[in-house]
CSV table of C-alpha atoms in Angstrom, one decimal:
chain,number,residue,atom,x,y,z
R,1,MET,CA,-91.3,45.6,-35.2
R,2,SER,CA,-92.7,45.2,-38.7
R,3,THR,CA,-93.4,48.3,-40.8
R,4,LEU,CA,-97.0,48.8,-42.1
R,5,THR,CA,-96.7,49.4,-45.9
R,6,LEU,CA,-99.3,49.7,-48.7
R,7,ASP,CA,-98.1,46.4,-50.1
R,8,SER,CA,-98.6,44.6,-46.7
R,9,ILE,CA,-102.2,46.0,-46.6
R,10,LEU,CA,-103.0,45.0,-50.1
R,11,ASN,CA,-101.2,41.7,-49.9
R,12,PRO,CA,-101.6,40.4,-46.3
R,13,GLU,CA,-99.4,37.6,-45.2
R,14,PRO,CA,-101.2,34.3,-45.7
R,15,LEU,CA,-101.9,31.8,-42.9
R,16,GLN,CA,-98.9,29.6,-42.4
R,17,ILE,CA,-99.7,25.9,-41.8
R,18,SER,CA,-97.1,23.7,-40.3
R,19,ARG,CA,-98.6,20.5,-41.6
R,20,ASN,CA,-102.0,19.1,-42.7
R,21,ILE,CA,-103.8,16.1,-41.1
R,22,THR,CA,-106.8,14.5,-42.8
R,23,ALA,CA,-108.3,12.1,-40.3
R,24,THR,CA,-110.6,9.3,-41.4
R,25,ASP,CA,-112.7,6.6,-39.8
R,26,GLU,CA,-110.0,4.1,-40.9
R,27,THR,CA,-107.2,5.8,-39.1
R,28,SER,CA,-109.1,6.5,-35.9
R,29,SER,CA,-110.6,2.9,-35.6
R,30,SER,CA,-107.1,1.5,-35.4
R,31,ILE,CA,-106.2,3.2,-32.2
R,32,THR,CA,-107.7,3.7,-28.7
R,33,PHE,CA,-107.3,6.5,-26.1
R,34,ASN,CA,-104.7,4.3,-24.4
R,35,ASP,CA,-102.4,5.0,-27.4
R,36,PHE,CA,-102.2,8.7,-26.6
R,37,GLN,CA,-99.4,10.1,-24.5
R,38,ILE,CA,-101.5,10.9,-21.5
R,39,SER,CA,-101.4,9.9,-17.9
R,40,GLU,CA,-102.6,6.5,-16.7
R,41,SER,CA,-105.1,8.3,-14.4
R,42,LEU,CA,-106.7,10.1,-17.4
R,43,LYS,CA,-106.8,6.9,-19.4
R,44,ALA,CA,-108.6,5.2,-16.6
R,45,ARG,CA,-111.2,8.0,-16.2
R,46,LEU,CA,-111.8,8.1,-20.0
R,47,PHE,CA,-112.4,4.3,-19.9
R,48,ALA,CA,-114.7,4.7,-16.9
R,49,ALA,CA,-116.7,7.3,-18.8
R,50,GLY,CA,-117.1,5.0,-21.8
R,51,PHE,CA,-114.6,6.6,-24.1
R,52,ILE,CA,-112.6,3.8,-25.8
R,53,THR,CA,-112.0,4.6,-29.5
R,54,PRO,CA,-111.4,8.2,-30.6
R,55,THR,CA,-113.3,9.8,-33.4
R,56,PRO,CA,-111.4,11.1,-36.5
R,57,VAL,CA,-111.1,14.6,-35.2
R,58,GLN,CA,-109.9,13.4,-31.8
R,59,ALA,CA,-107.4,11.1,-33.5
R,60,GLY,CA,-106.1,13.9,-35.6
R,61,ALA,CA,-106.1,16.8,-33.1
R,62,ILE,CA,-105.1,15.2,-29.8
R,63,PRO,CA,-101.5,14.1,-30.6
R,64,PRO,CA,-100.2,17.4,-32.0
R,65,ALA,CA,-102.1,19.3,-29.2
R,66,LEU,CA,-100.3,17.2,-26.6
R,67,GLU,CA,-97.0,18.2,-28.2
R,68,GLY,CA,-98.0,21.9,-27.7
R,69,ASP,CA,-98.8,22.8,-31.4
R,70,ASP,CA,-101.5,25.2,-32.2
R,71,ILE,CA,-104.5,23.5,-33.9
R,72,LEU,CA,-106.8,24.7,-36.7
R,73,ALA,CA,-109.5,22.1,-37.2
R,74,THR,CA,-112.6,21.9,-39.3
R,75,ALA,CA,-115.2,19.1,-38.8
R,76,SER,CA,-118.9,18.5,-39.1
R,77,THR,CA,-121.0,18.9,-35.9
R,78,GLY,CA,-121.2,15.8,-33.7
R,79,THR,CA,-117.7,14.6,-34.5
R,80,GLY,CA,-116.3,14.8,-30.9
R,81,LYS,CA,-114.6,18.2,-31.0
R,82,THR,CA,-115.1,18.7,-27.3
R,83,LEU,CA,-112.9,15.8,-26.2
R,84,SER,CA,-110.3,16.7,-28.8
R,85,PHE,CA,-109.5,19.9,-26.9
R,86,LEU,CA,-110.5,18.8,-23.4
R,87,ILE,CA,-108.1,15.9,-23.2
R,88,PRO,CA,-104.9,18.0,-24.0
R,89,MET,CA,-106.2,20.7,-21.7
R,90,ILE,CA,-106.8,18.3,-18.8
R,91,GLU,CA,-103.4,16.6,-19.3
R,92,ARG,CA,-101.7,20.0,-19.2
R,93,LEU,CA,-103.6,21.1,-16.0
R,94,GLU,CA,-102.7,17.8,-14.3
R,95,GLU,CA,-99.0,18.3,-15.2
R,96,ILE,CA,-99.0,21.6,-13.4
R,97,SER,CA,-98.9,21.1,-9.6
R,98,VAL,CA,-101.0,23.6,-7.7
R,99,PRO,CA,-98.9,25.2,-5.0
R,100,SER,CA,-100.3,26.0,-1.6
R,101,THR,CA,-101.4,29.7,-2.1
R,102,ARG,CA,-102.4,30.5,1.5
R,103,GLY,CA,-104.9,33.3,0.8
R,104,LYS,CA,-103.9,33.7,-2.8
R,105,LYS,CA,-106.1,32.2,-5.5
R,106,THR,CA,-104.6,30.1,-8.3
R,107,PRO,CA,-104.4,31.8,-11.7
R,108,VAL,CA,-106.7,31.0,-14.7
R,109,LEU,CA,-104.6,28.8,-16.9
R,110,SER,CA,-107.1,27.7,-19.6
R,111,LEU,CA,-109.9,29.5,-21.4
R,112,ILE,CA,-112.6,28.0,-23.7
R,113,LEU,CA,-114.7,30.5,-25.7
R,114,LEU,CA,-118.0,29.3,-27.2
R,115,PRO,CA,-120.9,31.0,-28.9
R,116,THR,CA,-123.8,30.0,-26.7
R,117,ARG,CA,-124.4,29.2,-23.0
R,118,GLU,CA,-126.0,25.8,-23.9
R,119,LEU,CA,-122.8,24.7,-25.6
R,120,ALA,CA,-120.7,26.2,-22.7
R,121,MET,CA,-122.7,24.3,-20.2
R,122,GLN,CA,-122.3,21.0,-22.1
R,123,VAL,CA,-118.5,21.5,-22.3
R,124,LEU,CA,-118.3,22.1,-18.6
R,125,GLU,CA,-120.4,19.0,-18.0
R,126,SER,CA,-118.0,17.0,-20.2
R,127,PHE,CA,-115.1,18.3,-18.1
R,128,HIS,CA,-116.8,17.3,-14.9
R,129,LYS,CA,-117.5,13.8,-16.3
R,130,ILE,CA,-113.8,13.3,-16.9
R,131,CYS,CA,-112.7,15.1,-13.8
R,132,PRO,CA,-115.4,14.4,-11.2
R,133,THR,CA,-113.2,15.5,-8.3
R,134,LEU,CA,-112.4,18.9,-9.8
R,135,LYS,CA,-115.8,20.6,-9.5
R,136,THR,CA,-114.4,23.9,-8.4
R,137,ASP,CA,-111.5,23.9,-10.8
R,138,ALA,CA,-113.7,25.0,-13.8
R,139,VAL,CA,-116.2,27.9,-13.8
R,140,LEU,CA,-118.9,28.8,-16.3
R,141,VAL,CA,-119.0,32.5,-17.4
R,142,CYS,CA,-122.0,33.4,-19.6
R,143,GLY,CA,-125.1,35.5,-19.9
R,144,GLY,CA,-128.5,34.4,-18.5
R,145,LEU,CA,-127.1,33.3,-15.2
R,146,SER,CA,-126.3,35.1,-12.0
R,147,GLU,CA,-123.4,37.5,-12.3
R,148,ASN,CA,-122.7,37.5,-8.5
R,149,THR,CA,-122.6,33.7,-8.4
R,150,GLN,CA,-120.1,33.7,-11.3
R,151,ILE,CA,-117.9,36.4,-9.8
R,152,GLU,CA,-117.9,34.5,-6.4
R,153,GLN,CA,-116.8,31.3,-8.2
R,154,ILE,CA,-114.1,33.1,-10.0
R,155,GLY,CA,-112.9,34.5,-6.7
R,156,ARG,CA,-112.2,30.9,-5.5
R,157,GLY,CA,-109.4,30.5,-8.1
R,158,PRO,CA,-110.5,28.1,-10.9
R,159,ARG,CA,-107.9,27.2,-13.4
R,160,LEU,CA,-110.4,26.7,-16.3
R,161,ILE,CA,-112.9,29.3,-17.5
R,162,VAL,CA,-115.6,28.1,-20.0
R,163,ALA,CA,-117.2,31.3,-21.3
R,164,THR,CA,-119.3,33.1,-23.9
R,165,PRO,CA,-117.5,36.3,-25.2
R,166,GLY,CA,-120.0,38.9,-24.1
R,167,ARG,CA,-120.1,38.2,-20.4
R,168,LEU,CA,-116.4,37.4,-20.3
R,169,GLU,CA,-115.5,40.7,-21.9
R,170,ASP,CA,-117.8,42.5,-19.4
R,171,PHE,CA,-116.0,40.9,-16.5
R,172,LEU,CA,-112.7,41.9,-18.0
R,173,ARG,CA,-113.8,45.5,-18.4
R,174,ARG,CA,-114.9,45.5,-14.8
R,175,LYS,CA,-111.6,43.8,-13.7
R,176,ALA,CA,-113.6,40.9,-12.2
R,177,ILE,CA,-111.2,38.4,-13.8
R,178,ASN,CA,-107.5,38.2,-14.7
R,179,LEU,CA,-106.4,36.3,-17.8
R,180,LYS,CA,-102.7,37.2,-17.9
R,181,ASP,CA,-101.6,33.6,-17.0
R,182,VAL,CA,-103.8,31.8,-19.6
R,183,ASP,CA,-101.6,29.0,-21.1
R,184,MET,CA,-104.2,27.4,-23.4
R,185,LEU,CA,-107.0,29.1,-25.4
R,186,VAL,CA,-109.8,27.2,-27.3
R,187,LEU,CA,-112.0,29.1,-29.7
R,188,ASP,CA,-114.9,26.7,-30.6
R,189,GLU,CA,-117.3,27.3,-33.4
R,190,VAL,CA,-115.4,30.3,-34.7
R,191,ASP,CA,-117.7,30.7,-37.7
R,192,ARG,CA,-120.8,30.8,-35.4
R,193,MET,CA,-119.2,33.4,-33.1
R,194,LEU,CA,-118.4,35.6,-36.1
R,195,ASP,CA,-122.0,35.3,-37.4
R,196,MET,CA,-123.2,36.4,-34.0
R,197,GLY,CA,-121.1,39.5,-34.0
R,198,PHE,CA,-118.6,38.5,-31.3
R,199,LEU,CA,-115.4,39.4,-33.3
R,200,PRO,CA,-114.8,42.7,-31.4
R,201,ALA,CA,-115.3,41.0,-28.1
R,202,ILE,CA,-113.0,38.2,-29.1
R,203,LYS,CA,-110.3,40.6,-30.2
R,204,ARG,CA,-110.4,42.4,-26.8
R,205,ILE,CA,-110.3,39.2,-24.9
R,206,VAL,CA,-107.4,37.7,-26.8
R,207,ALA,CA,-105.5,41.0,-26.3
R,208,ALA,CA,-105.7,40.4,-22.6
R,209,LEU,CA,-104.0,37.0,-22.9
R,210,PRO,CA,-100.3,36.2,-23.1
R,211,LYS,CA,-98.8,35.8,-26.6
R,212,ASP,CA,-96.9,32.8,-25.4
R,213,ARG,CA,-99.8,30.4,-25.3
R,214,GLN,CA,-101.2,27.4,-27.1
R,215,THR,CA,-104.4,28.1,-29.2
R,216,MET,CA,-106.9,25.6,-30.7
R,217,CYS,CA,-109.5,26.9,-33.1
R,218,TYR,CA,-112.5,24.9,-34.4
R,219,SER,CA,-114.8,25.9,-37.1
R,220,ALA,CA,-117.4,24.1,-39.2
R,221,THR,CA,-116.2,26.0,-42.3
R,222,LEU,CA,-112.8,27.7,-43.0
R,223,ASP,CA,-113.4,30.2,-45.8
R,224,ALA,CA,-111.0,33.0,-46.7
R,225,ASN,CA,-112.6,35.4,-44.2
R,226,ILE,CA,-112.2,33.1,-41.3
R,227,ARG,CA,-108.7,32.1,-42.2
R,228,GLU,CA,-107.8,35.8,-42.3
R,229,ILE,CA,-109.1,36.3,-38.8
R,230,VAL,CA,-107.8,33.2,-37.1
R,231,LYS,CA,-104.3,33.8,-38.4
R,232,ASP,CA,-103.9,36.5,-35.8
R,233,TYR,CA,-104.5,33.9,-33.0
R,234,VAL,CA,-102.5,30.9,-34.1
R,235,GLN,CA,-98.9,30.4,-35.1
R,236,ASN,CA,-97.9,27.7,-37.6
R,237,PRO,CA,-100.9,25.6,-36.7
R,238,VAL,CA,-101.5,21.9,-37.5
R,239,ARG,CA,-104.4,21.9,-39.9
R,240,VAL,CA,-106.9,19.0,-39.0
R,241,GLU,CA,-109.6,18.4,-41.5
R,242,ILE,CA,-112.3,15.7,-41.4
R,243,GLY,CA,-113.7,15.2,-44.9
R,244,ILE,CA,-116.1,17.7,-46.3
R,245,THR,CA,-117.2,20.1,-43.5
R,246,SER,CA,-120.3,21.8,-45.0
R,247,HIS,CA,-122.0,18.6,-46.0
R,248,PRO,CA,-124.6,16.4,-44.3
R,249,VAL,CA,-123.1,13.2,-42.8
R,250,ASP,CA,-123.8,10.0,-44.7
R,251,SER,CA,-125.5,8.4,-41.7
R,252,VAL,CA,-128.5,10.7,-42.1
R,253,GLU,CA,-131.4,9.8,-44.5
R,254,LEU,CA,-132.6,12.9,-46.2
R,255,ARG,CA,-136.3,13.2,-46.9
R,256,VAL,CA,-138.5,16.0,-48.4
R,257,TYR,CA,-142.3,16.1,-48.0
R,258,THR,CA,-144.3,18.4,-50.2
R,259,VAL,CA,-147.2,19.5,-48.1
R,260,MET,CA,-149.6,22.4,-47.9
R,261,GLN,CA,-148.9,24.9,-45.1
R,262,ASP,CA,-152.1,24.1,-43.2
R,263,GLN,CA,-151.4,20.3,-43.4
R,264,LYS,CA,-147.8,20.4,-41.9
R,265,LEU,CA,-149.1,19.7,-38.4
R,266,SER,CA,-151.0,16.6,-39.6
R,267,GLN,CA,-148.0,15.3,-41.5
R,268,LEU,CA,-145.9,15.7,-38.4
R,269,ASP,CA,-148.5,14.0,-36.2
R,270,LYS,CA,-148.7,11.1,-38.8
R,271,MET,CA,-144.9,10.6,-38.6
R,272,LEU,CA,-144.9,10.6,-34.8
R,273,ASN,CA,-147.6,8.0,-34.8
R,274,GLU,CA,-146.0,5.8,-37.4
R,275,GLU,CA,-142.3,6.0,-36.7
R,276,GLU,CA,-140.4,5.4,-33.4
R,277,GLY,CA,-137.8,7.5,-31.8
R,278,THR,CA,-137.3,11.1,-30.6
R,279,TYR,CA,-138.0,14.1,-32.7
R,280,LEU,CA,-136.3,17.5,-32.9
R,281,VAL,CA,-138.5,19.9,-34.8
R,282,PHE,CA,-137.3,23.2,-36.1
R,283,SER,CA,-139.5,26.2,-36.6
R,284,ARG,CA,-138.2,29.5,-38.1
R,285,THR,CA,-139.9,31.7,-35.5
R,286,LYS,CA,-140.3,31.7,-31.8
R,287,HIS,CA,-144.0,32.2,-32.1
R,288,GLY,CA,-144.2,29.3,-34.5
R,289,ALA,CA,-142.3,27.0,-32.1
R,290,ASP,CA,-144.8,27.9,-29.4
R,291,ARG,CA,-147.8,27.2,-31.6
R,292,ILE,CA,-146.5,23.9,-32.9
R,293,GLY,CA,-145.7,22.7,-29.4
R,294,ARG,CA,-149.1,23.6,-28.0
R,295,LYS,CA,-150.9,21.9,-30.9
R,296,LEU,CA,-148.8,18.7,-30.6
R,297,GLU,CA,-149.6,18.6,-26.9
R,298,LYS,CA,-153.3,18.7,-27.7
R,299,LEU,CA,-152.7,15.8,-30.0
R,300,GLY,CA,-151.4,13.8,-27.1
R,301,HIS,CA,-147.6,14.1,-27.6
R,302,GLU,CA,-145.1,14.9,-24.8
R,303,VAL,CA,-143.4,18.1,-26.0
R,304,GLU,CA,-140.8,20.6,-24.8
R,305,ILE,CA,-140.1,24.0,-26.4
R,306,ILE,CA,-136.9,25.9,-26.6
R,307,HIS,CA,-136.2,29.3,-28.1
R,308,GLY,CA,-134.6,32.7,-27.2
R,309,ASP,CA,-137.6,34.1,-25.2
R,310,ARG,CA,-137.4,31.2,-22.8
R,311,SER,CA,-135.5,31.7,-19.6
R,312,GLN,CA,-132.3,29.9,-19.0
R,313,SER,CA,-134.0,27.6,-16.4
R,314,GLN,CA,-136.8,26.8,-18.8
R,315,ARG,CA,-134.3,26.0,-21.6
R,316,THR,CA,-132.2,23.8,-19.3
R,317,ALA,CA,-135.2,22.0,-18.0
R,318,ALA,CA,-136.5,21.4,-21.6
R,319,LEU,CA,-133.2,20.0,-22.8
R,320,LYS,CA,-133.0,17.7,-19.7
R,321,SER,CA,-136.5,16.4,-20.2
R,322,PHE,CA,-135.8,15.7,-23.9
R,323,ALA,CA,-132.4,14.2,-23.3
R,324,THR,CA,-133.7,11.9,-20.5
R,325,GLY,CA,-136.6,10.7,-22.6
R,326,ARG,CA,-139.4,12.2,-20.5
R,327,SER,CA,-140.4,14.2,-23.6
R,328,ARG,CA,-140.4,12.7,-27.0
R,329,VAL,CA,-140.5,15.9,-29.0
R,330,LEU,CA,-138.4,19.1,-28.7
R,331,VAL,CA,-139.6,22.0,-30.8
R,332,ALA,CA,-136.9,24.6,-31.3
R,333,THR,CA,-135.7,27.6,-33.2
R,334,ASP,CA,-132.2,27.7,-34.5
R,335,VAL,CA,-130.9,28.4,-31.0
R,336,ALA,CA,-130.7,24.6,-30.7
R,337,ALA,CA,-129.2,24.0,-34.2
R,338,ARG,CA,-125.6,24.3,-33.1
R,339,GLY,CA,-123.8,22.9,-30.2
R,340,ILE,CA,-126.6,21.0,-28.5
R,341,ASP,CA,-125.1,17.6,-27.9
R,342,ILE,CA,-128.0,15.2,-27.2
R,343,SER,CA,-127.4,11.6,-28.2
R,344,ASN,CA,-129.8,9.3,-29.9
R,345,ILE,CA,-132.0,11.8,-31.7
R,346,ALA,CA,-133.8,9.7,-34.3
R,347,HIS,CA,-135.5,12.4,-36.3
R,348,VAL,CA,-134.9,16.0,-37.2
R,349,VAL,CA,-137.8,17.7,-38.9
R,350,ASN,CA,-137.4,21.1,-40.7
R,351,TYR,CA,-141.0,22.2,-40.2
R,352,ASP,CA,-139.9,25.4,-42.0
R,353,LEU,CA,-137.0,25.6,-44.4
R,354,PRO,CA,-133.9,27.1,-42.9
R,355,ASN,CA,-132.5,30.4,-44.1
R,356,GLY,CA,-129.4,28.9,-45.8
R,357,SER,CA,-127.5,25.7,-46.5
R,358,ASP,CA,-125.2,26.1,-43.5
R,359,ASP,CA,-128.2,26.3,-41.2
R,360,PHE,CA,-129.6,23.2,-42.9
R,361,VAL,CA,-126.4,21.3,-42.3
R,362,HIS,CA,-126.2,22.3,-38.6
R,363,ARG,CA,-129.9,21.5,-38.0
R,364,ILE,CA,-129.7,17.9,-39.4
R,365,GLY,CA,-126.3,17.4,-37.7
R,366,ARG,CA,-128.3,16.8,-34.5
R,367,THR,CA,-129.1,13.3,-35.7
R,368,GLY,CA,-127.0,10.5,-37.2
R,369,ARG,CA,-124.2,11.2,-34.6
R,370,ALA,CA,-121.4,8.9,-33.4
R,371,GLY,CA,-121.9,6.5,-36.2
R,372,LYS,CA,-125.7,6.0,-35.6
R,373,LYS,CA,-128.4,6.3,-38.3
R,374,GLY,CA,-130.8,9.2,-38.4
R,375,ILE,CA,-133.6,10.7,-40.5
R,376,ALA,CA,-133.9,14.3,-41.5
R,377,SER,CA,-137.3,15.3,-43.0
R,378,THR,CA,-137.9,18.7,-44.5
R,379,PHE,CA,-141.4,20.1,-45.1
R,380,ILE,CA,-141.9,22.3,-48.2
R,381,THR,CA,-144.9,23.9,-49.8
R,382,PRO,CA,-145.4,23.5,-53.5
R,383,LEU,CA,-144.0,27.0,-54.0
R,384,GLU,CA,-140.8,26.0,-52.1
R,385,LYS,CA,-139.7,23.2,-54.4
R,386,GLY,CA,-137.2,25.5,-56.1
R,387,ASP,CA,-135.6,26.2,-52.7
R,388,ALA,CA,-135.2,22.5,-51.9
R,389,ARG,CA,-133.7,21.9,-55.3
R,390,LYS,CA,-131.2,24.7,-54.6
R,391,LEU,CA,-130.2,23.0,-51.4
R,392,GLU,CA,-129.5,19.8,-53.4
R,393,ARG,CA,-127.3,21.7,-55.8
R,394,GLU,CA,-125.4,23.7,-53.1
R,395,LEU,CA,-124.7,20.7,-50.8
R,396,LYS,CA,-124.4,18.1,-53.6
R,397,ILE,CA,-127.1,15.9,-51.9
R,398,LYS,CA,-130.1,14.0,-53.1
R,399,PHE,CA,-133.4,14.1,-51.3
R,400,ALA,CA,-135.9,11.3,-51.2
R,401,TRP,CA,-139.0,13.2,-52.5
R,402,ASN,CA,-142.4,12.4,-51.0
R,403,GLU,CA,-145.9,13.8,-51.6
R,404,ALA,CA,-148.0,14.2,-48.5
R,405,ASP,CA,-151.4,12.7,-48.4
R,406,LYS,CA,-153.9,15.2,-49.9
R,407,ASN,CA,-156.5,14.1,-47.4
R,408,LEU,CA,-154.6,15.1,-44.3
R,409,ALA,CA,-156.6,17.1,-41.8
R,410,LYS,CA,-156.1,20.9,-42.1
R,411,GLU,CA,-155.4,23.2,-39.2
R,412,GLU,CA,-158.6,25.0,-38.2
R,413,ARG,CA,-158.6,28.5,-39.4
R,414,ASN,CA,-160.9,31.5,-38.5
R,415,LYS,CA,-164.5,30.6,-39.2
R,416,PRO,CA,-167.0,33.1,-40.7
R,417,ILE,CA,-169.0,35.1,-38.2
R,418,ASP,CA,-172.5,33.9,-38.0
R,419,PHE,CA,-174.7,37.0,-37.6
R,420,SER,CA,-177.8,34.8,-37.1
R,421,LYS,CA,-176.6,33.8,-33.7
R,422,PRO,CA,-177.4,35.9,-30.6
R,423,VAL,CA,-173.9,37.5,-30.6
R,424,GLY,CA,-174.3,40.3,-33.1
R,425,GLY,CA,-174.4,44.0,-33.6
R,426,ILE,CA,-171.5,45.8,-32.0
R,427,ASP,CA,-170.1,42.5,-30.5
R,428,ALA,CA,-169.8,41.0,-34.0
R,429,LEU,CA,-168.2,44.1,-35.4
R,430,MET,CA,-165.7,44.1,-32.5
R,431,GLN,CA,-165.0,40.4,-33.2
R,432,MET,CA,-164.3,41.2,-36.8
R,433,GLU,CA,-162.1,44.1,-35.8
R,434,THR,CA,-160.1,41.9,-33.5
R,435,ARG,CA,-159.7,39.1,-36.0
R,436,SER,CA,-158.7,41.4,-38.8
R,437,TRP,CA,-155.6,42.1,-36.8
R,438,LYS,CA,-154.7,38.5,-36.4
R,439,ASN,CA,-153.3,35.7,-38.6
R,440,ALA,CA,-155.1,32.5,-39.1
R,441,ASP,CA,-153.2,30.9,-36.2
R,442,GLY,CA,-154.0,33.7,-33.8
R,443,SER,CA,-150.7,35.6,-34.0
R,444,VAL,CA,-150.7,39.3,-34.5
R,445,ASN,CA,-150.8,40.4,-38.1
R,446,GLU,CA,-147.6,42.4,-38.4
R,447,ASN,CA,-148.9,44.2,-41.5
R,448,ALA,CA,-151.9,45.6,-39.7
R,449,PRO,CA,-151.7,49.2,-38.4
R,450,ASN,CA,-150.5,49.7,-34.9
R,451,ALA,CA,-149.7,46.0,-34.6
R,452,ASN,CA,-146.4,46.7,-33.0
R,453,ALA,CA,-144.5,44.7,-35.6
R,454,ALA,CA,-140.8,44.4,-34.9
R,455,PRO,CA,-138.4,45.5,-37.6
R,456,GLN,CA,-137.5,42.5,-39.8
R,457,ARG,CA,-134.0,41.7,-40.9
R,458,SER,CA,-133.4,40.2,-44.3
R,459,ARG,CA,-131.0,37.3,-44.3
R,460,GLY,CA,-131.0,36.7,-48.1
R,461,GLY,CA,-131.9,33.1,-47.5
R,462,PHE,CA,-134.0,30.7,-49.5
R,463,GLY,CA,-137.2,32.3,-50.8
R,464,GLY,CA,-136.6,35.8,-49.5
R,465,SER,CA,-139.8,36.8,-47.7
R,466,ARG,CA,-141.3,33.3,-47.6
R,467,SER,CA,-143.9,32.9,-44.8
R,468,GLY,CA,-143.0,30.6,-41.9
R,469,SER,CA,-145.1,28.7,-39.5
R,470,GLY,CA,-145.7,31.8,-37.5
R,471,GLY,CA,-146.9,33.8,-40.5
R,472,ARG,CA,-143.9,36.1,-40.4
R,473,PRO,CA,-141.2,36.8,-43.0
R,474,SER,CA,-138.2,34.5,-42.7
R,475,GLY,CA,-136.0,37.5,-41.9
R,476,GLY,CA,-137.7,37.9,-38.6
R,477,ARG,CA,-135.7,35.2,-36.9
R,478,SER,CA,-133.8,36.7,-34.0
R,479,SER,CA,-130.5,35.5,-32.6
R,480,SER,CA,-131.0,33.4,-29.5
R,481,SER,CA,-127.4,33.3,-28.2
R,482,GLY,CA,-126.6,32.8,-24.6
R,483,SER,CA,-124.8,36.1,-24.4
R,484,ARG,CA,-124.6,39.4,-26.2
R,485,PRO,CA,-121.6,41.0,-27.8
R,486,HIS,CA,-120.4,44.2,-26.0
R,487,GLY,CA,-119.5,46.6,-28.1
R,488,GLY,CA,-96.5,41.2,-18.1
R,489,ASN,CA,-96.6,37.4,-17.6
R,490,ALA,CA,-94.9,36.7,-14.3
R,491,GLY,CA,-95.6,33.5,-12.5
R,492,ARG,CA,-96.5,31.4,-15.5
R,493,PRO,CA,-96.1,27.7,-15.0
R,494,ALA,CA,-93.1,26.0,-16.5
R,495,GLY,CA,-93.1,23.1,-18.8
R,496,ARG,CA,-96.0,24.1,-21.0
R,497,ARG,CA,-94.4,22.9,-24.2
R,498,SER,CA,-92.8,19.6,-24.9
R,499,SER,CA,-89.5,19.4,-26.6
R,500,GLY,CA,-89.2,18.6,-30.3
R,501,GLY,CA,-89.8,21.9,-32.0
R,502,SER,CA,-93.1,22.8,-30.4
R,503,ASN,CA,-91.7,25.2,-27.8
R,504,ARG,CA,-92.0,28.4,-29.6
R,505,GLY,CA,-90.6,31.7,-28.4
R,506,ARG,CA,-93.5,34.0,-29.1
C-alpha cells in the first residue's frame, strides 16, 4: 500500500500511456472489418448491417481492445465511436458461454456509461442491430423511463447494462443491481459527463466494479483535468487519437449570416425554400425553440421540437419523425448537440450563437458525418460580429461571411394600442399592463416585477448577457440531460484477457 506524502499530493503521478495510435483515413481505408480478429458470425452480422470499412477511430481502437488493453480515445463526434467499443464488447460476450443457471440470473459482465438517455438509447439500438437475437441480453438504465420496468428487466439477468450515471447510482444505492462481475467498462463522452456534474456518481459506480477489468474511455477533448481523472480508471492505456479533436470537420462548409434579430426567422425561411435537405436548428433557450418551431409551422414547414421540458416519449417521437424524413426541420436546444446520431443531416443552423467553442463544434458535428458533406450556418446580429471572429481565432477556422437581405420580412412585434377603437378605458389599461410584462415575442419579461424569473447561471460564454431568441440572457440555458447526478469477485468468467502481455494482474 502506497504512503500518501506531501510530495505525492503536490506532484501526482502522471497518466502512463503504453503506446500511442494516431489513426487516419488512409490507414482505415486499407482494411475491412473482416481483417479484425473477431468471429465469423460477428463478421457476417456486421456485413449484413452494412458495416464494411472501419472509420479511423474503429481501426485504431478495436485491435488493442480485442487484445484486452485499456483504451483512452479522443475523436470528433460522428466518427464511429460506438462500434469501436461495441465490437470488442460483443466479441468478449460471445466468447463467454452462458451456463444454465436454473433459477439464478446471469451476472452483469459489461457496463456502458453515457451522459444522456438519447445517446444511451442509440447505443442500445446499435447493439440490437448487430445482435438481433439478444434482445434481453442488454438493458437500458436511465432517467425519464419507468423504474419498475428497468428493475424488472435487470432481474432477468442481462449481461450488458447501458446507463446514465444518475439512475444507475440510484439503483446501486438501493441494491437493485449488482456490478461485482463487470468485466468491461466503457465511459463515453467523459468530458460531457464531467460538465454535467456526474463525477461523484461515476466515482461511486466505479468503486463498485472489480479492479481487474478492461476500461475504455472516450472524450472529445483530453485536457489536463480529464487526464487526471481518467488515470484512476485506466491502467497503461493505448492512446488513440484522431487528428484535432476540438475542431470542425473539413466536410462541413461554415457560413455566417449577419442578420437583425427580428429577421432571423425570415432568413431561415428563405434558406428552407431555396436549399434542399434536412435542417437541425439550434436555439439557446427552450422557449426560443418552441417559438421558432411554431412560427416555422405557420410558414408551412414540417417541424419537430426537442428540449429538456419535453417528455421522453415526445423527444423520442420527435427524433424518429426527423430521422425518418417525416419532418424536415428539428428545432432543438443543446440537449441534441451531443450524442444524437442521425445520418444525412444536410444543414445545421445556429439560430443563436452557442455559449462556447466546444458547444459550437458539437452542434455542427451533427452534419458532415461519415464522409458526407454538410453546411453549418450561424446567425449573428451586427453586435455579435466580435463573438464570431473569436470563434474563428479559437478554432482556427474561416467562415464564409454573408450579409442577409435588408428587405427580409420582420417578425411582428406588439402594435400600439389604438384608443380610438371600441376597446378602451379599463380594458386598454389592462392590455397595456399585461403587455408591459411580456417581451415582443409574447414571453414573460423576466425583468418585470413578480414575473417569476428563474435564477440565471452565467456560463462566461460569448457575449456574456447577450439576448437569445427567447429574449433571455444566454446564461439561462438549463441542462437537459437524460438523468440527474445524485449527490469479492467470485465467479468471474475466465479467459477475459488474451496472452501477449495484456493480461494484467490488477
